[in-house]
Short mmCIF file of C-alpha atoms (C1' of nucleotides) and ligand atoms in Angstrom, two decimals:
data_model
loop_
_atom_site.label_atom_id
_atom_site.label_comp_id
_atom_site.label_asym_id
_atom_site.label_seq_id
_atom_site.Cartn_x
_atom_site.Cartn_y
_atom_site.Cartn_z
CA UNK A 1 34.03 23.44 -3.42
CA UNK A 2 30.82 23.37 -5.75
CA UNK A 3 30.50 22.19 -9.10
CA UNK A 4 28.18 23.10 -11.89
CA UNK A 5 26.17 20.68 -13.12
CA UNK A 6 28.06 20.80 -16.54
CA UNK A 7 31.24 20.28 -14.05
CA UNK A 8 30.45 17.42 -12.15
CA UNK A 9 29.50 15.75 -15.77
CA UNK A 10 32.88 16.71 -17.25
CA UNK A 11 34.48 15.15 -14.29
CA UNK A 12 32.70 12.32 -14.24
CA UNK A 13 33.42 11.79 -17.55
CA UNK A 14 37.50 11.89 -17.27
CA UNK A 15 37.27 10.36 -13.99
CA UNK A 16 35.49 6.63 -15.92
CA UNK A 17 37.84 7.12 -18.91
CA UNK A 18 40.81 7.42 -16.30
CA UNK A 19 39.62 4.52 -14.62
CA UNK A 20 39.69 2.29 -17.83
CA UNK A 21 43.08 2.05 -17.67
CA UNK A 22 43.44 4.10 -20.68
CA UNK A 23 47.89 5.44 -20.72
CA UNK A 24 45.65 9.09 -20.75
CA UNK A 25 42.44 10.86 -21.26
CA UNK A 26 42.09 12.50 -24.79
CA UNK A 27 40.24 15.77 -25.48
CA UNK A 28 38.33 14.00 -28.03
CA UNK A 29 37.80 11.11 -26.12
CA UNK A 30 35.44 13.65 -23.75
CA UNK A 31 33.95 15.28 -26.18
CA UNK A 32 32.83 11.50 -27.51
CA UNK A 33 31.88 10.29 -24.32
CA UNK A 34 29.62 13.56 -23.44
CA UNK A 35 28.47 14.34 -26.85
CA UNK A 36 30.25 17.54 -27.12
CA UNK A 37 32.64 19.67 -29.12
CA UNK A 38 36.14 19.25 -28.91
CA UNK A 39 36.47 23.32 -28.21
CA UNK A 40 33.92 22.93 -25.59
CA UNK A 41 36.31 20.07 -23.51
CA UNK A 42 38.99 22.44 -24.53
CA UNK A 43 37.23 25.58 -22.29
CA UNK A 44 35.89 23.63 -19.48
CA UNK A 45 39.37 21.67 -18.92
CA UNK A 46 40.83 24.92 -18.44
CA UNK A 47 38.14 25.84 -16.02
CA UNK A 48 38.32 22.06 -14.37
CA UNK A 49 42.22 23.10 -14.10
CA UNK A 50 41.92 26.01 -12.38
CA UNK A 51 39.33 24.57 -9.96
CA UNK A 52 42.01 22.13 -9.23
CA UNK A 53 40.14 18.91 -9.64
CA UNK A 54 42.36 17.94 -12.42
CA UNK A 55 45.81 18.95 -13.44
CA UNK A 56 45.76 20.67 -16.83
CA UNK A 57 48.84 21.88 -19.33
CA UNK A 58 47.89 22.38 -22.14
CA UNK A 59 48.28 20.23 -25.50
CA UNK A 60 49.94 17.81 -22.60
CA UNK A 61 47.06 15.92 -21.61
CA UNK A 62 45.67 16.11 -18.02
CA UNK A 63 45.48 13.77 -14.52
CA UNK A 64 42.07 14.05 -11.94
CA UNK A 65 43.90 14.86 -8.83
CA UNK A 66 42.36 13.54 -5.83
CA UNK A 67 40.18 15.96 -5.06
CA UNK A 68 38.53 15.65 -8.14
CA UNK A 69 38.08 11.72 -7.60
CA UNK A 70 36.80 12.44 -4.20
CA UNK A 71 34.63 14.92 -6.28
CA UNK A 72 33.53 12.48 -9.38
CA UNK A 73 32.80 9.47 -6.63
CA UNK A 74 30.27 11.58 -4.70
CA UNK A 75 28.63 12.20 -8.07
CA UNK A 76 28.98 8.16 -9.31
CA UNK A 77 27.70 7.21 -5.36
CA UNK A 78 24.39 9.76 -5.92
CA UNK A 79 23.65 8.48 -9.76
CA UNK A 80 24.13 4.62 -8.85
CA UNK A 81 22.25 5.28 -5.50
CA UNK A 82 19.32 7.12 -7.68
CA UNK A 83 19.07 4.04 -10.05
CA UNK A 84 18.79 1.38 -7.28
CA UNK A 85 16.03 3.20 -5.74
CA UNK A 86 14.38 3.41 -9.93
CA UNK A 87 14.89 -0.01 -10.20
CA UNK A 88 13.88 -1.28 -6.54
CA UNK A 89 11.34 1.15 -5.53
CA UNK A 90 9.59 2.17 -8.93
CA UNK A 91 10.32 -0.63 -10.48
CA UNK A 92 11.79 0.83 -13.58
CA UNK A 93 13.84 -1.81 -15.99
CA UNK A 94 17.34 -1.51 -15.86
CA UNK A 95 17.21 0.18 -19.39
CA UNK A 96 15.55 2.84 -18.25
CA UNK A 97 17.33 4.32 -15.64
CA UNK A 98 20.42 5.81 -17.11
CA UNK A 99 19.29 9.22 -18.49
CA UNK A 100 16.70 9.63 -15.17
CA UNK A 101 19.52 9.08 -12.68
CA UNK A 102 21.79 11.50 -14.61
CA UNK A 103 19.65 14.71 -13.79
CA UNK A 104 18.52 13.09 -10.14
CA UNK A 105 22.68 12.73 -9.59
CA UNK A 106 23.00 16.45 -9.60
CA UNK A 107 20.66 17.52 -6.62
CA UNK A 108 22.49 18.86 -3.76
CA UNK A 109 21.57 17.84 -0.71
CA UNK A 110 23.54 15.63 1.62
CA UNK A 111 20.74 14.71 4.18
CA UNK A 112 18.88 13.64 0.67
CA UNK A 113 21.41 11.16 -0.07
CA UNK A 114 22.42 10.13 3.52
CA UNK A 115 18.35 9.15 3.86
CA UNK A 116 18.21 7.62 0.39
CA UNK A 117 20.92 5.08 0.77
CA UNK A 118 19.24 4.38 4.55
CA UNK A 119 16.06 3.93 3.08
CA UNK A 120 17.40 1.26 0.17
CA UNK A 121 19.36 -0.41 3.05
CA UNK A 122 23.33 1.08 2.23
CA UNK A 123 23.18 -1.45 -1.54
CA UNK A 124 26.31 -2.30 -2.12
CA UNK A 125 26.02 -2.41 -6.10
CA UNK A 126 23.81 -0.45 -8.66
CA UNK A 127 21.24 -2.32 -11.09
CA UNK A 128 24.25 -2.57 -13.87
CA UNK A 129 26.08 -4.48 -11.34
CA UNK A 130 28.58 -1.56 -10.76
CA UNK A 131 29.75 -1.01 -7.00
CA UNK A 132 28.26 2.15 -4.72
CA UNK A 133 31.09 4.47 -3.59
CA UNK A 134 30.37 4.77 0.24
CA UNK A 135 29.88 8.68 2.07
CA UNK A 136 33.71 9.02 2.18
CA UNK A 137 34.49 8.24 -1.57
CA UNK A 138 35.85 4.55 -1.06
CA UNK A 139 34.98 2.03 -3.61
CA UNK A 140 35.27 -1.64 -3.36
CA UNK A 141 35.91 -3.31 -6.92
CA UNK A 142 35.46 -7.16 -6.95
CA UNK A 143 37.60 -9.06 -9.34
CA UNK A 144 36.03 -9.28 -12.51
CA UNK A 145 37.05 -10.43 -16.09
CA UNK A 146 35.45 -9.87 -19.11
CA UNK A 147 33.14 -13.27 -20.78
CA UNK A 148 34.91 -13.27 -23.78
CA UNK A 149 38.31 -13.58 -21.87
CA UNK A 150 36.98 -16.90 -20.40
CA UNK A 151 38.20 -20.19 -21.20
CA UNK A 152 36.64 -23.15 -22.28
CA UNK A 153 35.40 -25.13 -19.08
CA UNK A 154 35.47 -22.40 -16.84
CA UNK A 155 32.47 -20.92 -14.87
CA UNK A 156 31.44 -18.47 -12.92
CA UNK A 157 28.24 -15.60 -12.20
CA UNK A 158 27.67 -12.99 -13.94
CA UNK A 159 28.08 -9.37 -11.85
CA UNK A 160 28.17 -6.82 -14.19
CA UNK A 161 27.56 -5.30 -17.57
CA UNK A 162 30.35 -2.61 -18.91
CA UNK A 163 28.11 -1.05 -21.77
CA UNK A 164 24.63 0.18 -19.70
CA UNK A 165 22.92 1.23 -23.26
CA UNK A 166 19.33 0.46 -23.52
CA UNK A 167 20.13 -1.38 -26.43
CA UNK A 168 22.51 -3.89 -24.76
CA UNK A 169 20.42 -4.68 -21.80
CA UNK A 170 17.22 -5.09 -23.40
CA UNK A 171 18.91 -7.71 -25.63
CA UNK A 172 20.13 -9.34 -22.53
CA UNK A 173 16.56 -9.81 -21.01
CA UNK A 174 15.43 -10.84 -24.44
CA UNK A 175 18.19 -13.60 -24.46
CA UNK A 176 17.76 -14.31 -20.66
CA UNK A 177 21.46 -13.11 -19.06
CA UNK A 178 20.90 -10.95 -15.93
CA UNK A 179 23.03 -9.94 -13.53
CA UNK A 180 23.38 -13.11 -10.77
CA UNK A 181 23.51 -15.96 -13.11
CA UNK A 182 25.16 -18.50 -12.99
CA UNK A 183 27.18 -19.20 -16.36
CA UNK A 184 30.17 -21.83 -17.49
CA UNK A 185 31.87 -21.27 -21.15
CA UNK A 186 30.51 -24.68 -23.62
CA UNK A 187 32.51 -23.69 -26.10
CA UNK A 188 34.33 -20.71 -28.08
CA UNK A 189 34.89 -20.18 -31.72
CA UNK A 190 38.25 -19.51 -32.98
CA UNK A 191 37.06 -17.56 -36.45
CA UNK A 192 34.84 -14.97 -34.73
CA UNK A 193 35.89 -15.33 -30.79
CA UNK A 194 32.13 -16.08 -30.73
CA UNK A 195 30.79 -18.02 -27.44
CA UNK A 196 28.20 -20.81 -26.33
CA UNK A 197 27.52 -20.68 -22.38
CA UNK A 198 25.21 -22.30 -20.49
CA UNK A 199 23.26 -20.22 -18.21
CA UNK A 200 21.82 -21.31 -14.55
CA UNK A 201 22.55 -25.24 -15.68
CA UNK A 202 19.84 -25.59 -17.79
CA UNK A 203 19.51 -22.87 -21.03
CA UNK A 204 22.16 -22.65 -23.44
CA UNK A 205 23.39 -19.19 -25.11
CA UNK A 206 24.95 -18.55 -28.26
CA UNK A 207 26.72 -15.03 -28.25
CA UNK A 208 29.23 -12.47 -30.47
CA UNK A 209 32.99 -11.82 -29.06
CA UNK A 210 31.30 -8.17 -28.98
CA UNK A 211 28.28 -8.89 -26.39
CA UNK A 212 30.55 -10.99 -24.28
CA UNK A 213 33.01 -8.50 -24.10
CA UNK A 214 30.44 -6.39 -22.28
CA UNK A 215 29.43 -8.32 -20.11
CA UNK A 216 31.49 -9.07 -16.63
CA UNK A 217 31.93 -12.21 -14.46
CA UNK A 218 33.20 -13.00 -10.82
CA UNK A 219 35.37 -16.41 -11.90
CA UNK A 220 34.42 -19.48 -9.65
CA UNK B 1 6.38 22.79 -24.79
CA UNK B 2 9.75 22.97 -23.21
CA UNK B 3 10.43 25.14 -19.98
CA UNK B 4 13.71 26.08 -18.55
CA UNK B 5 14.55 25.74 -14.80
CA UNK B 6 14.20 29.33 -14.33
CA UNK B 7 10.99 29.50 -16.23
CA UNK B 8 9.54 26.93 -14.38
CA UNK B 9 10.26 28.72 -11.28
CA UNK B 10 8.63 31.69 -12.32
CA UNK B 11 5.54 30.59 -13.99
CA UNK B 12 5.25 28.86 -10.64
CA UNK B 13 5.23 31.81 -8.71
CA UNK B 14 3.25 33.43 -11.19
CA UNK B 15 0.46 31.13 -11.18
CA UNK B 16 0.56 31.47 -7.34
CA UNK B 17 0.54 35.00 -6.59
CA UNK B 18 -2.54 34.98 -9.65
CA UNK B 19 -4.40 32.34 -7.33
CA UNK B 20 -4.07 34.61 -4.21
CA UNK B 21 -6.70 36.47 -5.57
CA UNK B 22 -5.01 39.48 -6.02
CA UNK B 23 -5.80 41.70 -8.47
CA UNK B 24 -3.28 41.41 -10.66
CA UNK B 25 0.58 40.21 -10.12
CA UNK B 26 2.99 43.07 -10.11
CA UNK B 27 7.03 42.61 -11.51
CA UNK B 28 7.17 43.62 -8.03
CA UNK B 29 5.43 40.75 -6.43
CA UNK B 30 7.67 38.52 -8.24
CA UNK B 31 10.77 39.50 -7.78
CA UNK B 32 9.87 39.69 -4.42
CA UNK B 33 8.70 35.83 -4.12
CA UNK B 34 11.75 34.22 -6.12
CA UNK B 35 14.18 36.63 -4.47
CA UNK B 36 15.70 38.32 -7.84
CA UNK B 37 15.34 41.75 -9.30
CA UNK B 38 12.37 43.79 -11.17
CA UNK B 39 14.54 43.92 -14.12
CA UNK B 40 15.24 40.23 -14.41
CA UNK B 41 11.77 39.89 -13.90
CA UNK B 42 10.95 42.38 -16.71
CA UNK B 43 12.88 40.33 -19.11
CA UNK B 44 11.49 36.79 -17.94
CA UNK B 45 8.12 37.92 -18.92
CA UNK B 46 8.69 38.79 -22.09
CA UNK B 47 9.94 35.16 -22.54
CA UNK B 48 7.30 34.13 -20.83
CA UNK B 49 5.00 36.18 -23.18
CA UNK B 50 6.62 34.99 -26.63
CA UNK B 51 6.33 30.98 -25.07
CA UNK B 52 2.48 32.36 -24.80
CA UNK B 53 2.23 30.89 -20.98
CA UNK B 54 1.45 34.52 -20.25
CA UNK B 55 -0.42 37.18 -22.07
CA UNK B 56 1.80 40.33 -21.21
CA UNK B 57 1.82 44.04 -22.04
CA UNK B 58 4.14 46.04 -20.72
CA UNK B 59 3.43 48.51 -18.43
CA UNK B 60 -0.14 46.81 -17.96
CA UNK B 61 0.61 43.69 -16.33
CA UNK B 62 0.21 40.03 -17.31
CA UNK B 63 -2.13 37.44 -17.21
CA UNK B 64 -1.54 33.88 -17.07
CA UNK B 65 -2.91 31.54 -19.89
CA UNK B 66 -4.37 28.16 -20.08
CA UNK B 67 -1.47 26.95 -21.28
CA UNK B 68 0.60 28.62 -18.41
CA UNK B 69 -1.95 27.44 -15.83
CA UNK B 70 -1.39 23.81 -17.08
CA UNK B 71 2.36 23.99 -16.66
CA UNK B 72 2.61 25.66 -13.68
CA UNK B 73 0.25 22.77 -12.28
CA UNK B 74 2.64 19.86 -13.74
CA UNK B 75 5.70 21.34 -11.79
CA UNK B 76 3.48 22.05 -8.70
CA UNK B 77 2.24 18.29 -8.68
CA UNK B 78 5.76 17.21 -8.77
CA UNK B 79 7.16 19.21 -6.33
CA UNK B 80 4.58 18.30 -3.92
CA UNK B 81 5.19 14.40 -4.74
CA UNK B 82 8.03 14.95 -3.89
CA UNK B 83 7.59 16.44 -0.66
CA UNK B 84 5.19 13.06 0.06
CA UNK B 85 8.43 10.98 -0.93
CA UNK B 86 10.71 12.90 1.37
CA UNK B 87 8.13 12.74 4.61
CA UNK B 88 6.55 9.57 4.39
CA UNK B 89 9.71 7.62 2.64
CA UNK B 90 12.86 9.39 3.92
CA UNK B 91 11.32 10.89 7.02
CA UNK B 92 12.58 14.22 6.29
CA UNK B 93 10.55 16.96 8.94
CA UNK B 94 8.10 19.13 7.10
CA UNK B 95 10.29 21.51 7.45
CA UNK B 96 12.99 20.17 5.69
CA UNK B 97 11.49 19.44 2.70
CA UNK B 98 11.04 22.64 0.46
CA UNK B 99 14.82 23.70 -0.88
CA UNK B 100 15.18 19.97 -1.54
CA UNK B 101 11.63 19.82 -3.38
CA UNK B 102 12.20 23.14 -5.15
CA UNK B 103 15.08 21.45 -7.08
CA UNK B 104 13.30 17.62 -7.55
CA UNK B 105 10.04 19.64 -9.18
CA UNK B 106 12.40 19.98 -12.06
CA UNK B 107 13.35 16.72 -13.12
CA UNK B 108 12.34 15.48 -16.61
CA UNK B 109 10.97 12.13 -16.63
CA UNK B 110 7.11 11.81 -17.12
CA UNK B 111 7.49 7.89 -16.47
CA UNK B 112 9.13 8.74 -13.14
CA UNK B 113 6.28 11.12 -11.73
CA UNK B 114 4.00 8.35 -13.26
CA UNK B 115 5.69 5.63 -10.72
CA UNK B 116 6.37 8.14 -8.07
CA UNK B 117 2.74 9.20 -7.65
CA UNK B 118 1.71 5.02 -7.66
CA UNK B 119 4.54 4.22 -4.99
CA UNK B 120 3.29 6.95 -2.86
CA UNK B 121 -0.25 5.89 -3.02
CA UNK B 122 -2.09 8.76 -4.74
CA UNK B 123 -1.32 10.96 -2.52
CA UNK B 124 -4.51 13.67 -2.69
CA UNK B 125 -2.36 16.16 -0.10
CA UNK B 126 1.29 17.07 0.81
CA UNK B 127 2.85 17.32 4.11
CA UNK B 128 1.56 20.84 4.20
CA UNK B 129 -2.09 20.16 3.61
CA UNK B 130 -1.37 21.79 -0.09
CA UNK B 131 -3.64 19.64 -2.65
CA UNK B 132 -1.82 17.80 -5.06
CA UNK B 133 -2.83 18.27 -8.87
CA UNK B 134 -3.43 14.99 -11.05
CA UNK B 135 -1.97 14.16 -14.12
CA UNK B 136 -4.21 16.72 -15.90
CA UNK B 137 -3.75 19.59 -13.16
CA UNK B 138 -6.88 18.86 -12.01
CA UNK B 139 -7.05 20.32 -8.28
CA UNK B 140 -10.29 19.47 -6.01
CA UNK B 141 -9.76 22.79 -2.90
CA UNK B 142 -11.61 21.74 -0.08
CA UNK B 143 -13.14 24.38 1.51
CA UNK B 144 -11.04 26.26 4.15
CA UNK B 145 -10.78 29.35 6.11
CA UNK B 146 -7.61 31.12 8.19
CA UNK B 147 -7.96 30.28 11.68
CA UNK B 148 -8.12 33.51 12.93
CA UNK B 149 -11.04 34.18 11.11
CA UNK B 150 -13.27 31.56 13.10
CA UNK B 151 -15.54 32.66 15.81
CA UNK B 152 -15.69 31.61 19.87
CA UNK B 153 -16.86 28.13 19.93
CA UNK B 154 -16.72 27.04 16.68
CA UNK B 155 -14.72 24.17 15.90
CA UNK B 156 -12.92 21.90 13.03
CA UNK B 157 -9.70 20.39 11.96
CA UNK B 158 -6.62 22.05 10.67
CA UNK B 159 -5.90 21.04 6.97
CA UNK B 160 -2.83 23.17 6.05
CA UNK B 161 -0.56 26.30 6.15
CA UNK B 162 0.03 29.03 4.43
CA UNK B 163 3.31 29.88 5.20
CA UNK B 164 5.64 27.16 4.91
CA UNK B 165 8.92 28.66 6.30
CA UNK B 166 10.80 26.20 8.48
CA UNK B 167 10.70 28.80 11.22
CA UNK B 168 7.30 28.98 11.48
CA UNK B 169 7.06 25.07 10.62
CA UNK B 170 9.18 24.37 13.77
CA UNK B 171 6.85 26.45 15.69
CA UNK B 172 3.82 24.27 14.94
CA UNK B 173 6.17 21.63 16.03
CA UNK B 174 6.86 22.95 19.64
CA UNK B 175 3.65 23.80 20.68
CA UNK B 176 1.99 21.01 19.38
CA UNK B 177 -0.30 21.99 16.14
CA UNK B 178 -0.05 20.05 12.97
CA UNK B 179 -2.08 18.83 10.42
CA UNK B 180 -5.12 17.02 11.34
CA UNK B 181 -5.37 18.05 14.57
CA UNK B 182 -9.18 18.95 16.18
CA UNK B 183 -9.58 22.43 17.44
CA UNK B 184 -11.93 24.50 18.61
CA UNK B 185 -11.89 28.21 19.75
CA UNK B 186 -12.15 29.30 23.18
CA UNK B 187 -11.12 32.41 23.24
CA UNK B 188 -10.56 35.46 21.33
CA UNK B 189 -8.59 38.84 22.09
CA UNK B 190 -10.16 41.92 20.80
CA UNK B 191 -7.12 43.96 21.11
CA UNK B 192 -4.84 42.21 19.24
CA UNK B 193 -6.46 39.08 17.46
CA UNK B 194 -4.55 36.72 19.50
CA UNK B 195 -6.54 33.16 19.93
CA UNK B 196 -7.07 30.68 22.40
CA UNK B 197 -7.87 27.20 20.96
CA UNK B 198 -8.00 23.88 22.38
CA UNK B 199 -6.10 21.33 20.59
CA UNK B 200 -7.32 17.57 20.48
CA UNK B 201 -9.79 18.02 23.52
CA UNK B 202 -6.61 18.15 25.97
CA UNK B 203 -4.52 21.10 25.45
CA UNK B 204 -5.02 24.76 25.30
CA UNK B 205 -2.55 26.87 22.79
CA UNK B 206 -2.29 30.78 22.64
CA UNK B 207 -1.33 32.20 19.76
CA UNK B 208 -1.10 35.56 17.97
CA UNK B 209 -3.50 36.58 15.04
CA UNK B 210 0.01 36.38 13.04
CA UNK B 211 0.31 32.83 13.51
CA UNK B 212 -3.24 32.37 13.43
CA UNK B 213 -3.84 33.42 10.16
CA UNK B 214 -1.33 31.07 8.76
CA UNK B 215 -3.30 27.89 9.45
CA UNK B 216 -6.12 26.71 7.56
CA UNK B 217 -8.93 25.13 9.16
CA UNK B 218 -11.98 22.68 7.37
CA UNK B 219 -14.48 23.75 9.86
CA UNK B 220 -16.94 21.28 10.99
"C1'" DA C 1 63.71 15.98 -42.15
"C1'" DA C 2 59.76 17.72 -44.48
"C1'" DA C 3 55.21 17.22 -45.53
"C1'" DT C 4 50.84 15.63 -44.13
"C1'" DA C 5 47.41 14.27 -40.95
"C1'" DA C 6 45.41 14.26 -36.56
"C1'" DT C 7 44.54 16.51 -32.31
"C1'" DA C 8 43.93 20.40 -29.42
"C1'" DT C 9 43.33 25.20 -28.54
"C1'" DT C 10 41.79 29.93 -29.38
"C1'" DA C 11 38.82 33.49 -31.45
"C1'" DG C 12 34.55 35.07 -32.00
"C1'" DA C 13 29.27 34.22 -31.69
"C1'" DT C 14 25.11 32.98 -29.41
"C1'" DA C 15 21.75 32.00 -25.72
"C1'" DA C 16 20.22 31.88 -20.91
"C1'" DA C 17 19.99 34.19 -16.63
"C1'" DG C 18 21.36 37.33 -13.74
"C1'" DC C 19 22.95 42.24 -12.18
"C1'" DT C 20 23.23 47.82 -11.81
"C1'" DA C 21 22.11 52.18 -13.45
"C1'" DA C 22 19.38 54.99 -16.41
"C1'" DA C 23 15.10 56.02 -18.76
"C1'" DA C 24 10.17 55.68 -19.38
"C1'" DA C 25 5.51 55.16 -17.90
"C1'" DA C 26 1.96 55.04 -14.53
"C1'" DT C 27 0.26 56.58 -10.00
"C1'" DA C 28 -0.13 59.51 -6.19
"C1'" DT C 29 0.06 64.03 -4.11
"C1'" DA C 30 0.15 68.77 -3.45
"C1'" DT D 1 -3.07 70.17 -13.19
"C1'" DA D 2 1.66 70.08 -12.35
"C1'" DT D 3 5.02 67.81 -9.62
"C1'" DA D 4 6.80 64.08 -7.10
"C1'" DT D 5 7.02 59.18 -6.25
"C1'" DT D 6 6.74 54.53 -7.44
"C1'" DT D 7 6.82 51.01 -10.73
"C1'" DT D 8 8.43 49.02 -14.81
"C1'" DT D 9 11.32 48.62 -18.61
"C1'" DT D 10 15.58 49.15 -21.27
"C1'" DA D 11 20.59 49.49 -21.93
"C1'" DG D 12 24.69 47.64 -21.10
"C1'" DC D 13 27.64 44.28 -18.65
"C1'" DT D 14 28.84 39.55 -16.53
"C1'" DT D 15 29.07 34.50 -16.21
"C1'" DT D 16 28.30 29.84 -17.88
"C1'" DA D 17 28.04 26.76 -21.53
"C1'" DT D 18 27.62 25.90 -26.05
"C1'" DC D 19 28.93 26.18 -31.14
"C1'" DT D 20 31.82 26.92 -35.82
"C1'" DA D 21 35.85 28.33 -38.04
"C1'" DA D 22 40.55 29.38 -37.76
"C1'" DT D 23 45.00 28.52 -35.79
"C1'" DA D 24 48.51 26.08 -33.28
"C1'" DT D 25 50.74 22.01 -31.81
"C1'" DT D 26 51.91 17.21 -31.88
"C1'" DA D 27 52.14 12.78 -34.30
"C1'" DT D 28 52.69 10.15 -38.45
"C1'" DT D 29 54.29 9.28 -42.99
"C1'" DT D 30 56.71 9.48 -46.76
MN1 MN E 1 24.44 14.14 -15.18
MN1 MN E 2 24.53 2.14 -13.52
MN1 MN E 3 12.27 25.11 -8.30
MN1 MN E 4 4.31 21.96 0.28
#
DNA sequence: AAATAATATTAGATAAAGCTAAAAAATATA
DNA sequence: TATATTTTTTAGCTTTATCTAATATTATTT
């Protein structure tokens, strides 16, 4: 089965707003996420339908079937492979990757791939902290909860950001979070759900409910 | 400027069959070399024309312009980065390494082929002996000639090929010529062109004037 | 339940890149 | 030079991926 590169987009696209839990995936929701047209979604679900990667009625709504996951992981596995090997071998900053990674995610070559991940020693994560589907589509998720869900008192180490804009991660380096600290909630503000953490035991941060909600942490 | 995929791919072959010091390049010539059809070809070039990376009259053939020249050399110098990458990082066989090439030389990121070419070292050659261009499609040729056209005795070290089919690629393999090997000619048949050399001071190859003529020697 | 609003789909265009078959132009040959 | 052959271009069609505008369907309010 081969995908277009317009394809494999599309179904990466439902495939993450599937996986956010979301009761089901809206037409304009797509179009949104892949700067598109409604009408365009419209066409290519149809298309997407009768390529049987998802199921498609329309006006219903629609469900990846599990050859399209198997599908949308191969393309995740080659984009976050791409930007570990930007970030660890070129040493591009983690804001920089995103756009690169989605053109390098749509070469087709299997031995390509199969060498790459070799070569940057099978990583188990991606520079935004998100996990690397392995050769046969499996993912392992580690329990995370989002910062601003913490509690007062409670620590734990930062893994992950949910929002990869450049905007959002250059303002973490500016403010000193990165992916690996070690954090533990000082205190939260009831008005605003605003936070104070203190980062690696020694540098204190004062953040929006908005930022924190972005950014993900392994409880300890 | 902005090139398509498909105009990349032609100018490319363009600017290569205008190098091979033919004459001029035929619609022929090119369909032949990117495997499509005169009359696709017809219509390219008057793209081409109108983007002004060719001067073209029909019926009278086509010239390449500075402009062209320049662009051609950008997507030549990145697919022959590339091929450096997939040798010397991913160990891919020389053989292995054009389909996969022909599709990296199109990626858009100027930072990337900026970080590429410094993690690779400068690289002044690719795994075919093929000179790489810098930044400003600058190529230094070094002085070469077809193997077949050396004399008895003479002697020098093989710098590239022209033909970089995996079938003839493979060949090199097995008997044991590849770039940067010392050879010297001991033998030549009049009635067919077919060589004798000696390879590295130890082994004697036969080959035919076919094969010959494919490798390019820096004689010394 | 009817009217209104929001969402989704279809109709009809456009642009890129390819194809086959037909026509036009240039070249070769008798 | 006239005819035949080869080369090149054009005409017309197809597929993919977009778009805008119009229509259809579903959801939300009175
Ligand atoms: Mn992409
Ligand atoms: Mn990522
Ligand atoms: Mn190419
Ligand atoms: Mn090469």
């Amino acid at each position: 089965m081969e995908l277009t590169t317009a394809e494999e987009n599309y179904l990466k696209a439902i495939y993450h707003l599937s996986e956010e839990g979301k009761k089901s995936v809206s037409t304009n929701d797509i179009a949104a996420q892949i700067q598109t047209k409604p009408a365009s979604v419209s066409d290519m679900l149809r298309k997407l339908g009768e390529k049987e990667v998802i199921q498609y009625r329309k006006y219903y709504g629609l469900q990846i079937t599990e050859l399209g996951k198997r599908l949308a992981l191969q393309t995740i596995r080659k984009h976050r492979l791409w930007e570990v090997f930007l970030v660890d071998k070129l040493h591009f900053a983690w804001d920089e990757v995103h756009e690169v990674a989605e053109q390098l995610e749509h070469i087709q070559s299997p031995l390509l791939i199969e060498r790459l991940d070799a070569y940057l020693n099978y990583p188990k994560f991606d520079p935004h902290g998100d996990p690397i589907p392995d050769a046969y589509g499996d993912v392992r998720t580690r329990p995370r909860c989002a910062l601003n869900e913490m509690d007062i008192d409670q620590s734990g180490q930062i893994v992950a950001v949910k929002d990869s804009s450049a905007a959002f991660l250059r303002y973490l380096d500016k403010v000193g979070a990165y992916i690996g600290a070690r954090i533990k909630i000082l205190d939260k503000v009831e008005f605003d759900g605003s936070i104070e953490i203190l980062v690696d035991q020694k540098k204190t941060l004062f953040m929006s409910k908005d930022v924190a909600s972005n950014i993900l942490v392994l409880q300890s």
